[in-house]
Amino acid sequence: MSSVNLKIIYERKYMTQKRQTLNADKRKVIADVFQNHWEREDSPMKQAHTKAIAFYNDVRTATKTLVETIVREHQPQEDIDTVRAMSNKYGRSGGELYHDNCFNFQHHITKVDDEGKEYQTTDDINIDFGLDDKYDFAYSYYRDHLKNQNGFDPDFKLKLGHDYSKRNPKYYQDETAINTYLGFQNSSNEDKSIIKLNSEWENDFKLWVIGTSYCHTRQFKVNETTYKCLEQFNIARDNVIMAHAKLFEYVEGKMKKLRLGLKSYKYFDQAKTLADKLGIPLNESILNESSSLALSIYSPENLASLLEDKVEMTREQKIAMFRQQQQAVN
């Protein structure tokens, strides 16, 4: 055997020994790096989610002023003061007051029944400035905040895809951890002096109203224009939830392609090549720290093109790409 052949064999053996081999755990670590990048990058979906939260905050501020104006028109401050004085003197028989952050409003409208006859009814809307029971909104509003807390996954519910049969122990662990942190539920051994987010929202905006703690017993009448303004509050809140769902779908769509591609990668440098093409920092040290289809078509070059935000390829382009991949495989 010539010295040239011996050198080639030695170099191949040496390079093979030097290449970091991947397994399922290492692929999971690499995938997490990609996911972390895509969740934090300034993508259109991330921008939309940020804007939805900012818009909600603006609408919330404006709605506070509007609600206070409406409530005080129906229940002037002097009436509140009178009831307070009477209740101080006569107890509950003198009247009741409640410090409320939940308000119901009505708008009278005319509708037509199946026989073409008009009838009078109302449109009703509830405006609640608290956070209690608004789980999906809380997960969406505090998504970035929760992700910065070690071990919190605000996407845990979205991962079900509305299939609640997929709930597993990890799902319930995430649910309990986040709900405890937000203040939706409490543990017996926690520090009671810590004011949780749910309590902050509960006390952020309250008005003294005449009546009991039952919000539905108070119906404040408004006109059509005011009613439509109040509707914007609930619409803005729902938009935060929808923006969160779209952001998750955007990242998850990339992750599905990535996971499939990583299964075909045997060595770390293949994943590194892909990361470099996508501008994602990926160092081999992370592997040490964390100790069906023809998958060969998921080369670093081809997978990079799939994961970039480009216009969908035409049918002819897809056929050409497939033929090129087949030639590379053969």
Short mmCIF file of C-alpha atoms in Angstrom, two decimals:
data_model
loop_
_atom_site.label_atom_id
_atom_site.label_comp_id
_atom_site.label_asym_id
_atom_site.label_seq_id
_atom_site.Cartn_x
_atom_site.Cartn_y
_atom_site.Cartn_z
CA MET A 1 0.00 0.00 0.00
CA SER A 2 1.40 3.36 -1.02
CA SER A 3 2.17 6.14 1.44
CA VAL A 4 -0.49 8.28 -0.26
CA ASN A 5 -3.21 5.70 0.44
CA LEU A 6 -2.03 5.31 4.03
CA LYS A 7 -2.26 9.06 4.47
CA ILE A 8 -5.84 9.13 3.09
CA ILE A 9 -6.89 6.27 5.40
CA TYR A 10 -5.28 7.98 8.37
CA GLU A 11 -6.89 11.34 7.59
CA ARG A 12 -10.32 9.75 7.18
CA LYS A 13 -9.98 7.86 10.43
CA TYR A 14 -8.65 10.94 12.24
CA MET A 15 -11.45 13.20 10.93
CA THR A 16 -14.09 10.59 11.83
CA GLN A 17 -12.80 10.36 15.36
CA LYS A 18 -12.80 14.11 15.69
CA ARG A 19 -16.40 14.62 14.49
CA GLN A 20 -18.95 14.84 17.29
CA THR A 21 -21.55 12.10 16.79
CA LEU A 22 -25.18 12.97 17.50
CA ASN A 23 -27.78 10.98 19.42
CA ALA A 24 -31.39 11.72 20.37
CA ASP A 25 -30.45 13.76 23.44
CA LYS A 26 -27.92 15.85 21.55
CA ARG A 27 -30.35 16.49 18.73
CA LYS A 28 -32.87 17.68 21.33
CA VAL A 29 -30.29 20.12 22.73
CA ILE A 30 -29.54 21.45 19.26
CA ALA A 31 -33.24 21.79 18.47
CA ASP A 32 -33.73 23.81 21.66
CA VAL A 33 -31.07 26.28 20.50
CA PHE A 34 -32.90 26.80 17.19
CA GLN A 35 -36.26 27.12 18.93
CA ASN A 36 -34.92 29.63 21.44
CA HIS A 37 -33.58 31.74 18.58
CA TRP A 38 -36.81 31.67 16.57
CA GLU A 39 -38.93 32.50 19.57
CA ARG A 40 -36.86 35.60 20.30
CA GLU A 41 -36.02 36.83 16.81
CA ASP A 42 -37.77 39.95 15.55
CA SER A 43 -40.02 38.05 13.14
CA PRO A 44 -43.31 39.46 11.77
CA MET A 45 -45.20 37.14 14.14
CA LYS A 46 -43.17 38.30 17.12
CA GLN A 47 -43.76 41.92 16.14
CA ALA A 48 -47.50 41.27 15.81
CA HIS A 49 -47.62 39.74 19.29
CA THR A 50 -45.71 42.68 20.80
CA LYS A 51 -47.98 45.17 19.03
CA ALA A 52 -51.11 43.33 20.19
CA ILE A 53 -49.98 43.64 23.82
CA ALA A 54 -49.10 47.33 23.38
CA PHE A 55 -52.49 48.02 21.76
CA TYR A 56 -54.30 46.22 24.57
CA ASN A 57 -52.45 48.35 27.13
CA ASP A 58 -53.52 51.53 25.33
CA VAL A 59 -57.14 50.41 25.03
CA ARG A 60 -57.16 49.35 28.69
CA THR A 61 -56.05 52.82 29.78
CA ALA A 62 -58.72 54.51 27.65
CA THR A 63 -61.41 52.06 28.79
CA LYS A 64 -60.70 52.79 32.46
CA THR A 65 -61.53 56.46 31.88
CA LEU A 66 -64.63 55.60 29.86
CA VAL A 67 -65.94 53.10 32.42
CA GLU A 68 -65.44 55.50 35.31
CA THR A 69 -67.33 58.21 33.41
CA ILE A 70 -70.26 55.89 32.67
CA VAL A 71 -70.48 54.47 36.18
CA ARG A 72 -70.35 57.89 37.80
CA GLU A 73 -73.09 59.15 35.49
CA HIS A 74 -75.34 56.37 36.75
CA GLN A 75 -74.07 56.41 40.32
CA PRO A 76 -72.71 59.87 41.20
CA GLN A 77 -70.07 60.18 43.90
CA GLU A 78 -72.53 61.97 46.20
CA ASP A 79 -74.79 58.89 46.05
CA ILE A 80 -71.82 56.68 46.95
CA ASP A 81 -71.06 58.96 49.89
CA THR A 82 -74.70 58.89 51.02
CA VAL A 83 -74.89 55.09 50.94
CA ARG A 84 -71.60 54.85 52.81
CA ALA A 85 -72.88 57.17 55.52
CA MET A 86 -76.17 55.25 55.78
CA SER A 87 -74.42 51.86 55.92
CA ASN A 88 -72.06 53.14 58.60
CA LYS A 89 -75.11 54.20 60.63
CA TYR A 90 -77.56 51.38 59.93
CA GLY A 91 -75.40 48.54 58.67
CA ARG A 92 -76.50 46.58 55.60
CA SER A 93 -80.05 47.92 55.91
CA GLY A 94 -78.63 51.33 55.05
CA GLY A 95 -77.40 50.12 51.65
CA GLU A 96 -74.43 48.21 50.27
CA LEU A 97 -71.29 49.26 48.47
CA TYR A 98 -68.76 47.11 46.64
CA HIS A 99 -65.29 47.93 45.35
CA ASP A 100 -65.55 46.42 41.88
CA ASN A 101 -63.40 45.92 38.78
CA CYS A 102 -66.08 44.09 36.80
CA PHE A 103 -68.86 45.97 35.00
CA ASN A 104 -71.81 45.05 32.76
CA PHE A 105 -73.22 47.37 30.11
CA GLN A 106 -76.37 47.24 28.00
CA HIS A 107 -77.33 48.77 24.68
CA HIS A 108 -80.96 48.66 23.53
CA ILE A 109 -81.40 47.45 19.96
CA THR A 110 -84.18 46.49 17.57
CA LYS A 111 -84.16 43.09 15.90
CA VAL A 112 -86.41 41.30 13.44
CA ASP A 113 -87.71 37.78 14.09
CA ASP A 114 -88.24 34.96 11.57
CA GLU A 115 -91.68 36.32 10.71
CA GLY A 116 -90.34 39.77 9.91
CA LYS A 117 -91.63 41.39 13.09
CA GLU A 118 -89.51 43.87 14.98
CA TYR A 119 -88.84 43.44 18.68
CA GLN A 120 -86.79 45.22 21.32
CA THR A 121 -83.86 43.54 23.04
CA THR A 122 -80.39 44.40 24.34
CA ASP A 123 -76.78 43.78 23.52
CA ASP A 124 -74.81 43.03 26.69
CA ILE A 125 -71.10 43.26 27.33
CA ASN A 126 -68.94 42.51 30.34
CA ILE A 127 -65.79 44.54 31.01
CA ASP A 128 -63.51 42.91 33.57
CA PHE A 129 -60.22 44.56 34.48
CA GLY A 130 -59.08 41.58 36.55
CA LEU A 131 -56.98 38.65 35.43
CA ASP A 132 -58.70 35.87 37.38
CA ASP A 133 -60.08 33.04 35.23
CA LYS A 134 -58.52 34.53 32.07
CA TYR A 135 -55.89 31.85 31.76
CA ASP A 136 -55.30 31.94 28.00
CA PHE A 137 -54.95 35.71 28.06
CA ALA A 138 -52.50 35.57 30.97
CA TYR A 139 -50.34 32.96 29.23
CA SER A 140 -50.31 35.13 26.11
CA TYR A 141 -49.82 38.51 27.78
CA TYR A 142 -46.95 37.23 29.95
CA ARG A 143 -45.47 34.84 27.37
CA ASP A 144 -42.02 36.44 27.24
CA HIS A 145 -41.98 37.06 30.97
CA LEU A 146 -42.83 33.43 31.70
CA LYS A 147 -40.23 32.11 29.27
CA ASN A 148 -37.58 34.10 31.11
CA GLN A 149 -38.53 32.27 34.31
CA ASN A 150 -36.66 28.98 34.53
CA GLY A 151 -38.81 26.02 33.58
CA PHE A 152 -41.96 27.90 32.51
CA ASP A 153 -43.53 27.02 29.16
CA PRO A 154 -46.47 29.35 28.34
CA ASP A 155 -47.05 27.38 25.11
CA PHE A 156 -47.91 24.17 26.97
CA LYS A 157 -51.61 24.44 26.19
CA LEU A 158 -51.12 25.36 22.54
CA LYS A 159 -49.04 22.22 22.06
CA LEU A 160 -52.19 20.14 22.56
CA GLY A 161 -53.73 21.47 19.37
CA HIS A 162 -57.18 21.32 21.05
CA ASP A 163 -56.69 17.57 21.59
CA TYR A 164 -57.00 17.29 25.37
CA SER A 165 -56.34 13.57 25.23
CA LYS A 166 -52.67 14.54 24.79
CA ARG A 167 -52.46 15.90 28.32
CA ASN A 168 -49.63 14.12 30.11
CA PRO A 169 -47.76 14.59 33.41
CA LYS A 170 -45.54 17.26 31.81
CA TYR A 171 -48.65 19.22 30.79
CA TYR A 172 -50.00 19.24 34.33
CA GLN A 173 -46.58 20.13 35.76
CA ASP A 174 -46.35 23.15 33.46
CA GLU A 175 -49.94 24.15 34.20
CA THR A 176 -49.46 23.98 37.96
CA ALA A 177 -46.12 25.82 37.88
CA ILE A 178 -47.41 28.70 35.75
CA ASN A 179 -50.77 29.03 37.51
CA THR A 180 -49.01 29.10 40.89
CA TYR A 181 -46.56 31.73 39.69
CA LEU A 182 -49.34 33.92 38.23
CA GLY A 183 -51.44 33.53 41.36
CA PHE A 184 -54.34 31.52 39.94
CA GLN A 185 -53.60 28.92 42.58
CA ASN A 186 -51.48 28.87 45.71
CA SER A 187 -49.33 26.35 47.52
CA SER A 188 -49.37 25.96 51.30
CA ASN A 189 -45.64 26.55 51.76
CA GLU A 190 -45.20 29.72 49.69
CA ASP A 191 -44.37 33.18 50.98
CA LYS A 192 -47.74 34.89 51.48
CA SER A 193 -46.10 38.32 51.55
CA ILE A 194 -45.33 38.11 47.81
CA ILE A 195 -47.93 39.95 45.73
CA LYS A 196 -48.57 37.86 42.64
CA LEU A 197 -49.59 39.11 39.23
CA ASN A 198 -53.21 38.05 39.62
CA SER A 199 -53.52 40.19 42.75
CA GLU A 200 -51.86 43.13 41.01
CA TRP A 201 -54.46 43.00 38.25
CA GLU A 202 -57.28 42.57 40.75
CA ASN A 203 -56.36 45.83 42.43
CA ASP A 204 -55.20 47.79 39.41
CA PHE A 205 -58.55 49.48 38.78
CA LYS A 206 -61.61 49.50 41.03
CA LEU A 207 -64.65 51.71 41.49
CA TRP A 208 -67.04 51.93 44.40
CA VAL A 209 -70.49 50.93 43.18
CA ILE A 210 -73.85 50.63 44.87
CA GLY A 211 -74.81 46.98 45.29
CA THR A 212 -73.35 43.63 46.21
CA SER A 213 -70.35 41.74 44.92
CA TYR A 214 -72.42 40.21 42.10
CA CYS A 215 -71.31 42.03 38.98
CA HIS A 216 -74.21 40.80 36.85
CA THR A 217 -76.75 42.56 39.09
CA ARG A 218 -75.60 45.95 37.79
CA GLN A 219 -76.45 46.84 34.18
CA PHE A 220 -75.25 50.26 33.10
CA LYS A 221 -77.13 51.60 30.06
CA VAL A 222 -75.06 53.06 27.20
CA ASN A 223 -75.68 54.24 23.64
CA GLU A 224 -74.49 52.48 20.50
CA THR A 225 -71.34 54.57 20.08
CA THR A 226 -70.21 53.97 23.66
CA TYR A 227 -71.03 50.28 23.36
CA LYS A 228 -68.76 49.93 20.32
CA CYS A 229 -65.96 51.68 22.21
CA LEU A 230 -66.34 49.22 25.07
CA GLU A 231 -66.23 46.31 22.62
CA GLN A 232 -62.69 47.31 21.64
CA PHE A 233 -61.47 46.32 25.09
CA ASN A 234 -62.49 42.68 24.72
CA ILE A 235 -61.41 42.60 21.08
CA ALA A 236 -57.94 43.86 22.03
CA ARG A 237 -57.68 41.18 24.71
CA ASP A 238 -58.69 38.43 22.25
CA ASN A 239 -56.15 39.73 19.73
CA VAL A 240 -53.33 39.15 22.23
CA ILE A 241 -54.42 35.50 22.51
CA MET A 242 -54.62 35.09 18.72
CA ALA A 243 -51.21 36.72 18.18
CA HIS A 244 -49.68 34.30 20.69
CA ALA A 245 -51.23 31.33 18.89
CA LYS A 246 -49.91 32.53 15.52
CA LEU A 247 -46.42 33.06 16.95
CA PHE A 248 -46.45 29.52 18.32
CA GLU A 249 -47.65 28.10 15.00
CA TYR A 250 -44.92 30.04 13.18
CA VAL A 251 -42.13 28.66 15.36
CA GLU A 252 -43.61 25.17 15.54
CA GLY A 253 -43.84 25.04 11.74
CA LYS A 254 -40.10 25.62 11.54
CA MET A 255 -39.40 23.18 14.35
CA LYS A 256 -41.25 20.33 12.62
CA LYS A 257 -38.99 20.69 9.59
CA LEU A 258 -35.92 21.05 11.78
CA ARG A 259 -36.64 17.95 13.89
CA LEU A 260 -37.16 15.88 10.78
CA GLY A 261 -33.93 17.16 9.28
CA LEU A 262 -31.89 16.61 12.43
CA LYS A 263 -32.84 12.94 12.42
CA SER A 264 -30.77 12.55 9.23
CA TYR A 265 -27.73 14.29 10.69
CA LYS A 266 -25.13 11.97 12.14
CA TYR A 267 -22.56 14.58 13.11
CA PHE A 268 -22.61 17.90 14.91
CA ASP A 269 -20.84 19.75 12.08
CA GLN A 270 -23.88 19.11 9.85
CA ALA A 271 -26.11 20.91 12.34
CA LYS A 272 -23.45 23.61 12.68
CA THR A 273 -23.47 24.18 8.92
CA LEU A 274 -27.24 24.60 9.00
CA ALA A 275 -27.07 26.99 11.95
CA ASP A 276 -24.42 29.10 10.24
CA LYS A 277 -26.54 29.37 7.10
CA LEU A 278 -29.49 30.59 9.19
CA GLY A 279 -27.41 32.94 11.32
CA ILE A 280 -28.06 31.01 14.53
CA PRO A 281 -25.18 30.77 17.06
CA LEU A 282 -24.46 27.09 17.74
CA ASN A 283 -21.40 25.89 19.65
CA GLU A 284 -20.31 22.31 20.19
CA SER A 285 -19.87 23.04 23.90
CA ILE A 286 -23.66 22.90 24.43
CA LEU A 287 -23.56 19.13 23.86
CA ASN A 288 -21.10 18.63 26.65
CA GLU A 289 -23.02 20.94 28.94
CA SER A 290 -26.28 19.11 28.56
CA SER A 291 -25.09 15.66 28.32
CA SER A 292 -40.12 7.19 6.75
CA LEU A 293 -39.26 10.04 4.47
CA ALA A 294 -35.98 10.02 2.59
CA LEU A 295 -34.31 12.13 5.23
CA SER A 296 -31.25 12.60 3.06
CA ILE A 297 -33.04 15.41 1.24
CA TYR A 298 -32.68 17.47 4.43
CA SER A 299 -29.12 18.56 3.75
CA PRO A 300 -27.98 21.72 5.58
CA GLU A 301 -28.37 23.69 2.32
CA ASN A 302 -31.87 22.43 1.50
CA LEU A 303 -33.18 22.60 5.08
CA ALA A 304 -31.88 26.16 5.39
CA SER A 305 -33.95 27.16 2.37
CA LEU A 306 -37.03 25.50 3.85
CA LEU A 307 -36.64 27.34 7.14
CA GLU A 308 -36.06 30.78 5.68
CA ASP A 309 -39.07 33.10 5.36
CA LYS A 310 -39.39 33.02 1.59
CA VAL A 311 -42.26 32.95 -0.87
CA GLU A 312 -43.63 29.44 -1.39
CA MET A 313 -41.86 27.63 -4.28
CA THR A 314 -43.76 26.93 -7.46
CA ARG A 315 -44.56 23.36 -8.54
CA GLU A 316 -41.80 23.51 -11.18
CA GLN A 317 -39.25 24.71 -8.60
CA LYS A 318 -40.19 21.90 -6.21
CA ILE A 319 -39.80 19.29 -8.98
CA ALA A 320 -36.40 20.69 -9.95
CA MET A 321 -35.28 20.70 -6.33
CA PHE A 322 -36.44 17.11 -5.84
CA ARG A 323 -34.56 15.92 -8.94
CA GLN A 324 -31.43 17.70 -7.73
CA GLN A 325 -31.75 16.02 -4.33
CA GLN A 326 -32.26 12.61 -5.93
CA GLN A 327 -29.08 13.05 -7.97
CA ALA A 328 -27.19 14.00 -4.82
CA VAL A 329 -28.45 10.87 -3.04
CA ASN A 330 -27.57 8.58 -5.94
#
